[in-house]
CSV table of C-alpha atoms in Angstrom, one decimal:
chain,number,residue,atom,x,y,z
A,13,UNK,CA,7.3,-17.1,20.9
A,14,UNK,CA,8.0,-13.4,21.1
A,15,UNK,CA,11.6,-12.3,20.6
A,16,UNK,CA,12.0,-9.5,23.1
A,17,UNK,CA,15.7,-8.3,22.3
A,18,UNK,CA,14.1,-7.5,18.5
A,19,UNK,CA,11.0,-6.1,19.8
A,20,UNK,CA,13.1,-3.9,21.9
A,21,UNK,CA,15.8,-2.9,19.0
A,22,UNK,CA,12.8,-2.0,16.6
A,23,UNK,CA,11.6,0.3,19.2
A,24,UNK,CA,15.0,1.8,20.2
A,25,UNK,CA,15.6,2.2,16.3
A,26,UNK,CA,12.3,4.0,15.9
A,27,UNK,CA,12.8,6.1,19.1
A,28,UNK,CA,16.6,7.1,17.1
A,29,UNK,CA,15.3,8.6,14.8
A,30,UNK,CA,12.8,10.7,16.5
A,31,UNK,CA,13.0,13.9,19.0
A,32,UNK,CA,13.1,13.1,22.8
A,33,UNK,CA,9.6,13.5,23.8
A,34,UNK,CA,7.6,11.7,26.0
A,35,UNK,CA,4.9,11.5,23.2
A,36,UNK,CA,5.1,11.5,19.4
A,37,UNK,CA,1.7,11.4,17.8
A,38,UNK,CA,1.4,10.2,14.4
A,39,UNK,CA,0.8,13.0,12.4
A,40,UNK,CA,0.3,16.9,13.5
A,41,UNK,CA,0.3,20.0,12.0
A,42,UNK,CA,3.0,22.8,11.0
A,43,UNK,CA,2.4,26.1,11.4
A,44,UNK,CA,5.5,27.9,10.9
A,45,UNK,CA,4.3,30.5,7.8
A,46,UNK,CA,2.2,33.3,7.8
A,47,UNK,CA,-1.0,30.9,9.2
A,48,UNK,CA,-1.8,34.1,11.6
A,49,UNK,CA,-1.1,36.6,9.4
A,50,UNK,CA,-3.5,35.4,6.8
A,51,UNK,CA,-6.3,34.5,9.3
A,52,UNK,CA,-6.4,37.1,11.4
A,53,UNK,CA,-7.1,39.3,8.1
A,54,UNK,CA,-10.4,37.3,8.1
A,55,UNK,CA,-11.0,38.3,11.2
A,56,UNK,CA,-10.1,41.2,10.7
A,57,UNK,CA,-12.2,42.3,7.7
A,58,UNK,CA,-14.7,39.8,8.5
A,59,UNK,CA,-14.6,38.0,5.4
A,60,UNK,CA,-14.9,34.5,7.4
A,61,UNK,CA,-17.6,32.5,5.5
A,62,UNK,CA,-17.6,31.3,1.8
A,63,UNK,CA,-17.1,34.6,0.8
A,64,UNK,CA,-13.6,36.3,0.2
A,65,UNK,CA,-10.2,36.4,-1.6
A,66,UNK,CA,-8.3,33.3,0.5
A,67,UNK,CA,-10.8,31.1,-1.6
A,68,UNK,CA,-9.7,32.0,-4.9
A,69,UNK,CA,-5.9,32.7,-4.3
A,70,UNK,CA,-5.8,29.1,-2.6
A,71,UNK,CA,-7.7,27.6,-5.8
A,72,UNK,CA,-5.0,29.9,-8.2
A,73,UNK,CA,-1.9,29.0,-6.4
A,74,UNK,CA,-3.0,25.2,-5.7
A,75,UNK,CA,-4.0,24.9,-9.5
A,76,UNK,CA,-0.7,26.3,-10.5
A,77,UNK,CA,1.4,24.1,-7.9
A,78,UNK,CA,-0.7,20.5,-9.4
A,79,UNK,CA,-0.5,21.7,-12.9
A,80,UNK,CA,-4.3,21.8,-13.4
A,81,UNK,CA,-6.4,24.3,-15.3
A,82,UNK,CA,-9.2,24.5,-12.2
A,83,UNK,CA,-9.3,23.4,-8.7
A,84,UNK,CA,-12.7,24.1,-6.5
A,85,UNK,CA,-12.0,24.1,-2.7
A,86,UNK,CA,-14.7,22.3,-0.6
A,87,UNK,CA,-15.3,21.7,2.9
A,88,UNK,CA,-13.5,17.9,3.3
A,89,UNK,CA,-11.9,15.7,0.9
A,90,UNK,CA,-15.0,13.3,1.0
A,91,UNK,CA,-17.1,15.9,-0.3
A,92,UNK,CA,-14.6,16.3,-2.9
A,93,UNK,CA,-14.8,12.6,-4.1
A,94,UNK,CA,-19.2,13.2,-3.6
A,95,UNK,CA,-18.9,16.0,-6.5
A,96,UNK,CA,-16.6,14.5,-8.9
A,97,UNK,CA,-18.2,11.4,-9.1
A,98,UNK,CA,-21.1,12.7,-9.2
A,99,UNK,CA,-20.4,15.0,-12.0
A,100,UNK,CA,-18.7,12.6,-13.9
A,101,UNK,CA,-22.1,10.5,-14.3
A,102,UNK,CA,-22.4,8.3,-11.0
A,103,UNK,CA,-25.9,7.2,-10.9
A,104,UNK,CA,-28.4,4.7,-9.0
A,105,UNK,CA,-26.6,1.5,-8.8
A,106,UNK,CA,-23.7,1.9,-10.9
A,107,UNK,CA,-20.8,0.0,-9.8
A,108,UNK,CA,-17.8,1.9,-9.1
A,109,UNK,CA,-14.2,0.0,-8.9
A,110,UNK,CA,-12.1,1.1,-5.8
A,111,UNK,CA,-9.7,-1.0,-3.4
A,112,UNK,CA,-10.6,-2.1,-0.4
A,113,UNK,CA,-7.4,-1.2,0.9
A,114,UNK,CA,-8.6,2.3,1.4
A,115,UNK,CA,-10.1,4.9,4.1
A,116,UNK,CA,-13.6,4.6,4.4
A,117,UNK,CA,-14.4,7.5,2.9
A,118,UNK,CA,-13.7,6.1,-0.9
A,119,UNK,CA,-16.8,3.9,-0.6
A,120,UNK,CA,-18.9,6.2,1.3
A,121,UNK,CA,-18.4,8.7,-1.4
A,122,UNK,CA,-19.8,6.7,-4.5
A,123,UNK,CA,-22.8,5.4,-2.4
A,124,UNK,CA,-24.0,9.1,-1.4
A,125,UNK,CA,-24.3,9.1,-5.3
A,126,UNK,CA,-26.5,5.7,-5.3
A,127,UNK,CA,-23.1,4.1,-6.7
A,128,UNK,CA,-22.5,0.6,-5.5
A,129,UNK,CA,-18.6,0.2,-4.3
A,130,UNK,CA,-17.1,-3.3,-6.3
A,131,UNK,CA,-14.1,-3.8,-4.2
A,132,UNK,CA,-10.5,-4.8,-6.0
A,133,UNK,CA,-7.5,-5.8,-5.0
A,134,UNK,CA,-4.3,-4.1,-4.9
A,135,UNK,CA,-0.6,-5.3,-5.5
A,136,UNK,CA,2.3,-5.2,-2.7
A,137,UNK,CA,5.0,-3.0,-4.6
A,138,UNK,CA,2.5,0.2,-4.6
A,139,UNK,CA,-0.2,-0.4,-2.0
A,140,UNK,CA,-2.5,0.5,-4.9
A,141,UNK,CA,-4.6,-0.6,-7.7
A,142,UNK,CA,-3.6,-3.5,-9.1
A,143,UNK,CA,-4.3,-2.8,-13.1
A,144,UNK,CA,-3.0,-6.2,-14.1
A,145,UNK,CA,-4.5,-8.4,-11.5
A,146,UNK,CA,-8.0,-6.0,-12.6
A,147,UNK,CA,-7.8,-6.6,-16.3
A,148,UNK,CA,-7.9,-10.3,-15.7
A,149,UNK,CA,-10.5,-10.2,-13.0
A,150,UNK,CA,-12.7,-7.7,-15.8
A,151,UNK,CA,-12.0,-10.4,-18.5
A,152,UNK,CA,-14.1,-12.9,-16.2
A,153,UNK,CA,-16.9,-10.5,-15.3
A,154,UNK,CA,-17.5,-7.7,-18.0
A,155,UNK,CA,-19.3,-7.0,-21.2
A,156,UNK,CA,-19.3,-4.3,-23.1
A,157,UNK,CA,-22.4,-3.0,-24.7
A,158,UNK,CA,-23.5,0.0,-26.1
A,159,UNK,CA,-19.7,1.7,-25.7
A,160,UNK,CA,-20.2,0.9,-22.4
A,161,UNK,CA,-18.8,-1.7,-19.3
A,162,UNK,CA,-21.1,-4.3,-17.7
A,163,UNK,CA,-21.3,-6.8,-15.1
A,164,UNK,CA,-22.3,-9.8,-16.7
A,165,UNK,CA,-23.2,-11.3,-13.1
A,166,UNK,CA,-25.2,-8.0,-11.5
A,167,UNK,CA,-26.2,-6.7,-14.6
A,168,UNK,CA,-25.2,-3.2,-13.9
A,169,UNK,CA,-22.7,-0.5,-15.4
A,170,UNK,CA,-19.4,-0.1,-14.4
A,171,UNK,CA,-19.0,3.3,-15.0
A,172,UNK,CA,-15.9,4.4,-12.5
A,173,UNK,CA,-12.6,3.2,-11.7
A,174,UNK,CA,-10.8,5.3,-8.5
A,175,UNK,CA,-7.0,4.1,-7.9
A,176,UNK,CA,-6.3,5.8,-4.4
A,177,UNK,CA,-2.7,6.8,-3.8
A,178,UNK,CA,-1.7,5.0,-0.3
A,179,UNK,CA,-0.2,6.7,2.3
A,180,UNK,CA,0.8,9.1,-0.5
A,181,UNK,CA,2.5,6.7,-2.8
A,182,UNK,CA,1.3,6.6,-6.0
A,183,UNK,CA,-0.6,3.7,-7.8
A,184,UNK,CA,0.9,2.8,-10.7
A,185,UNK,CA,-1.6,4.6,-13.4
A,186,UNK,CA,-0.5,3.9,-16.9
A,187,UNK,CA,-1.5,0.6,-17.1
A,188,UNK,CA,-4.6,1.1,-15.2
A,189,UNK,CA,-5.4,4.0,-17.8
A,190,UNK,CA,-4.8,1.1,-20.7
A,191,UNK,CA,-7.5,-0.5,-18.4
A,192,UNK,CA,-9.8,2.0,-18.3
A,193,UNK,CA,-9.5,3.0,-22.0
A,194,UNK,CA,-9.8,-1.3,-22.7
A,195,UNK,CA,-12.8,-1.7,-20.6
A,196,UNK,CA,-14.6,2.1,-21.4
A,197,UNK,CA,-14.0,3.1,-17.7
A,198,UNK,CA,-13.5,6.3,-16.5
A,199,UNK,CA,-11.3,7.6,-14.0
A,200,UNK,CA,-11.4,9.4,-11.0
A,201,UNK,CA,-8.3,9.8,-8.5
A,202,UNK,CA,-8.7,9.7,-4.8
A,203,UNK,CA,-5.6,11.6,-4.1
A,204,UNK,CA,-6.5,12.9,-0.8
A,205,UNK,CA,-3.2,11.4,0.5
A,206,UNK,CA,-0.8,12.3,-1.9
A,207,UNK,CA,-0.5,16.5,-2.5
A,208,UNK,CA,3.1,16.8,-3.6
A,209,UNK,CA,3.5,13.3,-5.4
A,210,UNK,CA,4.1,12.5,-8.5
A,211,UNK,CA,3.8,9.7,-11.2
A,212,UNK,CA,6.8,9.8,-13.8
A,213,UNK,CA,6.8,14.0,-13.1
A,214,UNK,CA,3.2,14.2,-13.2
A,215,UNK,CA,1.6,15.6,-10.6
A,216,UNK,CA,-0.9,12.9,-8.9
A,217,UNK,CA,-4.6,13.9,-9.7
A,218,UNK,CA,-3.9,14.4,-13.0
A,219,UNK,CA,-4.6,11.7,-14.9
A,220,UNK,CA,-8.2,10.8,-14.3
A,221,UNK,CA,-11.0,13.1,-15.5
A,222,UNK,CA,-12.0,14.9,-12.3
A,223,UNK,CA,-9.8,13.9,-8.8
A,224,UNK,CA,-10.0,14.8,-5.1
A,225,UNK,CA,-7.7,16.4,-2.7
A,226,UNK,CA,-7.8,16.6,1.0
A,227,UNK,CA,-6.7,19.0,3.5
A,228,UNK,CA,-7.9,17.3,7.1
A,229,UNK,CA,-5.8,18.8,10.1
A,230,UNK,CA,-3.5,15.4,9.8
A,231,UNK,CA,-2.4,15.8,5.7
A,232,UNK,CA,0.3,17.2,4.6
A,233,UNK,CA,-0.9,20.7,4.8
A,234,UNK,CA,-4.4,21.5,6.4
A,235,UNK,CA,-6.9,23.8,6.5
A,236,UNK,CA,-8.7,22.5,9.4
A,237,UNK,CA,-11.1,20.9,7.4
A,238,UNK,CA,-10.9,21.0,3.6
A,239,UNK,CA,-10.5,19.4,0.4
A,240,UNK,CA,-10.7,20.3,-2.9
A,241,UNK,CA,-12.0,18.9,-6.5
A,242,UNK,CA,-9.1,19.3,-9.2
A,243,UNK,CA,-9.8,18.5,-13.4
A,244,UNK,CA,-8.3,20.0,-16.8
A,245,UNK,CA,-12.2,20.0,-18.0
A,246,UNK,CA,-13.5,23.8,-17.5
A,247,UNK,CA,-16.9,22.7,-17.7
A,248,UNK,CA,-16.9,20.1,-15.0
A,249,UNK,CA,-15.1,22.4,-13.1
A,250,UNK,CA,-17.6,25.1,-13.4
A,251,UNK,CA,-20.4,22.6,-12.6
A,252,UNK,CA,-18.9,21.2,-9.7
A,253,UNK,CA,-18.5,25.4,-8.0
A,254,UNK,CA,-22.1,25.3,-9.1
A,255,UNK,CA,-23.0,22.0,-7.2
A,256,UNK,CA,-21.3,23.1,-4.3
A,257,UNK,CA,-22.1,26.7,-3.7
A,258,UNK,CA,-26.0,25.4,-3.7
A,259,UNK,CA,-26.9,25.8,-6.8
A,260,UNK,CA,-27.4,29.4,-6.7
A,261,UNK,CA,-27.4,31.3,-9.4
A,262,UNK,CA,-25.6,34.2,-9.3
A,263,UNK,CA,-27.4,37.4,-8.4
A,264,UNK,CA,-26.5,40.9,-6.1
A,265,UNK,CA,-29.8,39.6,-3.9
A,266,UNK,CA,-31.9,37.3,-5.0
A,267,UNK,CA,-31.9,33.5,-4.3
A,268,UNK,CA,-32.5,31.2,-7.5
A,269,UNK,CA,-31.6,28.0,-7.5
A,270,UNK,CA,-31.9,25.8,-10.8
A,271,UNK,CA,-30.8,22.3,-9.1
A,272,UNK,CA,-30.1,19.9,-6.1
A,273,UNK,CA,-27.0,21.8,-4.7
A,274,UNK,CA,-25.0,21.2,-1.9
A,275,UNK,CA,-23.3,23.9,0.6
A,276,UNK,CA,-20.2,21.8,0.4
A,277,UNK,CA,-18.3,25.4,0.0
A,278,UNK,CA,-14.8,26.3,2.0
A,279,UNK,CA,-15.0,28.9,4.1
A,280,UNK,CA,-12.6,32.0,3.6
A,281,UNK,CA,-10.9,31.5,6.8
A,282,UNK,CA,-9.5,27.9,6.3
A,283,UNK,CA,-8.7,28.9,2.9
A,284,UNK,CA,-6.0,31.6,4.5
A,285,UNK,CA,-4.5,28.8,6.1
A,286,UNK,CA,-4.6,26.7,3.0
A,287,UNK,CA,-2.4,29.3,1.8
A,288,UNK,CA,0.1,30.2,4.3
A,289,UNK,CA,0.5,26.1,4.2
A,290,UNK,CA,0.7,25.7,0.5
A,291,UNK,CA,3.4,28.6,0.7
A,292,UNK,CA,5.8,26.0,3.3
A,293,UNK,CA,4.8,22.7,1.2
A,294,UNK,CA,7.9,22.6,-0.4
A,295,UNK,CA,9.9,22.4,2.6
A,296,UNK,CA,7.3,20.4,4.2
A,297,UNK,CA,7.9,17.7,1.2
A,298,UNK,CA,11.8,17.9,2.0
A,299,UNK,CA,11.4,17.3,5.9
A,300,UNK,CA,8.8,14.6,5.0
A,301,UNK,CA,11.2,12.7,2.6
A,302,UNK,CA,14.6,13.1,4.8
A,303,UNK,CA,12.7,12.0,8.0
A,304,UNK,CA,11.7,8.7,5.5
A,305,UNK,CA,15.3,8.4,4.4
A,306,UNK,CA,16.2,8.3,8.1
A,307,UNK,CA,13.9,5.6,9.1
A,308,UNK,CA,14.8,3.6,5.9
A,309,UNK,CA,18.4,3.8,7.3
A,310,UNK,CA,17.5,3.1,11.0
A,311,UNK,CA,15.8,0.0,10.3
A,312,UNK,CA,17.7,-1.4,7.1
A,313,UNK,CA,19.2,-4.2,9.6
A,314,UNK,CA,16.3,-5.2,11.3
A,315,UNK,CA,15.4,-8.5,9.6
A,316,UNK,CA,11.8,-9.5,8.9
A,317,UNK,CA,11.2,-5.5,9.0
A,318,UNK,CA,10.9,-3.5,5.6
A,319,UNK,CA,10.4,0.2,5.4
A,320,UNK,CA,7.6,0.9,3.0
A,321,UNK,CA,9.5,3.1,-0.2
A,322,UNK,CA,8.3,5.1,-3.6
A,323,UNK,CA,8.9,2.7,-7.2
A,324,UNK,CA,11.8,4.3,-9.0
A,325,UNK,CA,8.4,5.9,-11.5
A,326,UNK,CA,7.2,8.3,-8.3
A,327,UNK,CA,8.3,10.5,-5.6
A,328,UNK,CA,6.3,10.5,-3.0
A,329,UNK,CA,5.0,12.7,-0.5
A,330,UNK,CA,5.7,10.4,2.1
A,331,UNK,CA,2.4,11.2,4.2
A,332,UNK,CA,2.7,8.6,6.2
A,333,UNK,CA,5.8,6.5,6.7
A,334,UNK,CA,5.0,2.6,6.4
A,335,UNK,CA,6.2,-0.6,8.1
A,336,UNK,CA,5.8,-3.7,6.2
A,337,UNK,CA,6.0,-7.1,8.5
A,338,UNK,CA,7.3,-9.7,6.4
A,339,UNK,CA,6.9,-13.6,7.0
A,340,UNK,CA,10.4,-13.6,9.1
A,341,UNK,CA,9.6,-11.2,11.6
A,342,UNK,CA,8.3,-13.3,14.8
A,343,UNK,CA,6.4,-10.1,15.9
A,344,UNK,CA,2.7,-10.1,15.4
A,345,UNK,CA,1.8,-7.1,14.4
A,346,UNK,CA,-0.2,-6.4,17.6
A,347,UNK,CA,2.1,-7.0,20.1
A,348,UNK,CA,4.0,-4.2,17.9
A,349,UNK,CA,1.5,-1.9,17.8
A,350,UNK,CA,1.3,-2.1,21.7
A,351,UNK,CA,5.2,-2.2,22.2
A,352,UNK,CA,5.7,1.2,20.2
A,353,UNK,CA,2.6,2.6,21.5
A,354,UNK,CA,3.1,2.2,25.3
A,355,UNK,CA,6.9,3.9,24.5
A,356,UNK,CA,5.2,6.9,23.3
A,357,UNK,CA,5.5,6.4,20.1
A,358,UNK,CA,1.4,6.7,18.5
A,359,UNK,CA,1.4,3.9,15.9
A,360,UNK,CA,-1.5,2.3,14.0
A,361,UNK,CA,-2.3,-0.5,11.4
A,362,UNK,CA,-4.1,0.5,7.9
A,363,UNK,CA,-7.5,0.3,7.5
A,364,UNK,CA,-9.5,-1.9,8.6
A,365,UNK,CA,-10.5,-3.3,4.7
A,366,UNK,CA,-13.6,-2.3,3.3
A,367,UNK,CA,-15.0,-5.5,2.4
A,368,UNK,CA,-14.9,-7.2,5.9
A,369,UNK,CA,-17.3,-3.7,7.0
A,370,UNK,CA,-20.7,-4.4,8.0
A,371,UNK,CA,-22.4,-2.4,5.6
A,372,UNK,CA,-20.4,-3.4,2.6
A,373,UNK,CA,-19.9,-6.8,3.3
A,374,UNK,CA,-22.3,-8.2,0.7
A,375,UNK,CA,-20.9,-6.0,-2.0
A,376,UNK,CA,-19.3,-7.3,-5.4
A,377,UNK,CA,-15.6,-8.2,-4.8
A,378,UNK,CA,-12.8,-9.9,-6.6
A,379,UNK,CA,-10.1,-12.4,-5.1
A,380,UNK,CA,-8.6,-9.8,-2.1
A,381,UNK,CA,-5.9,-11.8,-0.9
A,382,UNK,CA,-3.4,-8.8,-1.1
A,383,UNK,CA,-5.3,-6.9,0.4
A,384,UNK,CA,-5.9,-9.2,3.2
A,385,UNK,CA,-2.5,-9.9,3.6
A,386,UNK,CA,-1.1,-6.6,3.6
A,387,UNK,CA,-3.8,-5.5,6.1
A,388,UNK,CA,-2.4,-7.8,8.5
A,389,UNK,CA,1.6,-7.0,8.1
A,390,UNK,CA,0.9,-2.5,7.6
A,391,UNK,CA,2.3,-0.2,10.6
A,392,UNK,CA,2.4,3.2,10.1
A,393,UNK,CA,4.5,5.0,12.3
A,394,UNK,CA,5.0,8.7,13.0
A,395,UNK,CA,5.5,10.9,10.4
A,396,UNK,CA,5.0,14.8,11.1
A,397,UNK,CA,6.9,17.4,9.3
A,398,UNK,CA,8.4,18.5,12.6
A,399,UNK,CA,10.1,15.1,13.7
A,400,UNK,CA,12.9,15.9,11.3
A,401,UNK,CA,15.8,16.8,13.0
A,402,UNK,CA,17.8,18.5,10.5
A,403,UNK,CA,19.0,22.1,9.7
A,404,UNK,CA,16.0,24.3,10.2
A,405,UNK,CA,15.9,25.2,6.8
């Protein structure tokens, strides 16, 4: 039976917190730099394409902000995650180890290299990988031969292990780097949630070999579309602005291209807005955390309710604030999502998990009970830099 009086409380809670609007979406941009400023140059100059200086000050000043030696900006953060695993050595049926607990795009990614997606499970405290609950399931399933990791049931490499950092929280990576280095793995972050988060002060991204970014119009900062490819390896780094400038080798007017590129390239204009939004993340990140600490308190006596928080290792970026429905709570989580949604307020449940999809239904999996439990108790509720109603520092 549904208890309407806390149905109604949760919702009045929420609706506390928030500005008086008729409707709050989830997750919109902030444009309150020098956006215009910086793209109306383009305009203005017509350097608009994949040409012009926006690309490389937004791969400086992003590269200097993450603490990385190279960043290349792309078109998406999917095409980010294409390149680095292909670059680090994704090939034709290699299995690569990712949660099912993630967007879409984490799978699709290793198959556009001929990769086949091996689904894991993720633990409850991070929404992440779950490095222990791995180890064990690796100890059952792998070899090692030849330096390298095999599945002793498919027969094929593991080559790839990519912890994704939900809702911008971060996995927790040192133990899954023990994993890695016990089981010849390498990593690759999916970070495209998590800009401005960080694992014991370390910047997230920067612990696997070669990691993506993304800047989609509903991140943290955008630039429209956009993502970028980050790594400490100058080499990689050089091959992946290779890879996705075509292949072309450079020349005042001839076109010469030594391999299978891809025009995966950011245009000039969105990187202007990449950095007029870089310039604000900062006070983006403070809004963002302050309108977390607000919901935490709105909702800390709202039984059977628990507001989704960073481990006491990482700060995160808070992209989108989380609603976990615990056993107590006589609210199915539908009946939720239409409640807050019919108030205005746009709501949404994770992902729908990647293992129950139609075209990777049949891939290799572990035990995924976490992940089908938390898939069935996750709300995320609105989160926008501009629903803080502070000081307008």
């Amino acid at each position: 039976m549904i208890n309407d009086e806390k149905l109604t409380l949760l919702v009045e809670k929420i609706k506390e917190v928030l500005p008086k609007k008729e409707s709050i979406p989830l997750h919109e941009p902030s444009f309150i730099g020098d956006e215009w400023k910086y793209v109306k140059d383009c305009i203005d100059t017509g350097w608009v394409s994949s040409v012009g200086k926006y690309v490389d000050l937004f791969e400086k000043k992003l590269a200097d902000y993450i603490g990385v030696k190279r960043v290349v900006a792309v078109v998406n953060g999917t095409a980010a995650l294409h390149i680095a695993l292909k670059i680090i050595g994704v090939q034709e049926d290699d299995e690569v180890l990712m949660p099912s607990l993630t967007f879409v795009a984490t799978a699709n990614a290793a198959v556009y290299c001929g990769g086949v997606p091996h689904f894991v499970d993720v633990e409850e405290r991070t929404l992440g990988l779950d490095p222990y609950k791995l180890n064990e399931y690796l100890h059952e399933i792998a070899i090692i031969k030849n330096n390298q990791c095999y599945n002793k049931i498919t027969g094929r490499r593991i080559k790839v292990v990519v912890p994704m950092h939900t809702f911008g929280h971060p996995a927790d990576i040192d133990p899954l780097l023990e994993v890695c280095e016990r089981w010849k793995l390498i990593m690759v972050e999916d970070a495209a949630e998590s800009l401005g988060s960080f694992y014991k002060n370390k910047h997230t991204g920067t612990f696997g070999k070669i990691s993506a970014i993304s800047f989609n119009g509903n991140k943290i900062i955008t630039t429209g579309g956009g993502g970028a490819i980050i790594t400490d390896d100058e080499d990689l780094a050089d091959l992946a602005k290779h890879l996705t400038t075509t292949a072309k080798i450079p020349h005042s007017w001839e076109y010469v291209h030594d391999m299978v590129g891809y025009n995966y390239r950011m245009p000039n204009i969105n990187a202007a807005l990449g950095c007029a939004q870089l310039e604000q993340l900062p006070k983006f990140i403070k809004k963002k955390r302050e309108l977390a600490r607000k919901y935490k308190e709105a909702l800390r006596d709202i039984s059977g309710i628990r507001f989704f928080e960073e481990m006491h290792f990482s700060k995160s970026n808070y992209w989108l604030n989380t609603l976990i429905l615990e056993k107590s709570f006589e609210l199915k989580r539908d009946e939720l999502l239409k409640a807050l949604n019919e108030s205005g307020i746009m709501s949404r449940p994770i992902w729908y998990p990647l293992h129950q999809l139609k075209m990777y239904k049949n891939n290799p999996k572990m035990d995924l009970s976490m992940t089908e439990k938390l898939s069935q108790q996750i709300i995320n509720i609105p989160s926008s830099m501009g629903l803080w109603r502070g000081s307008n520092e």
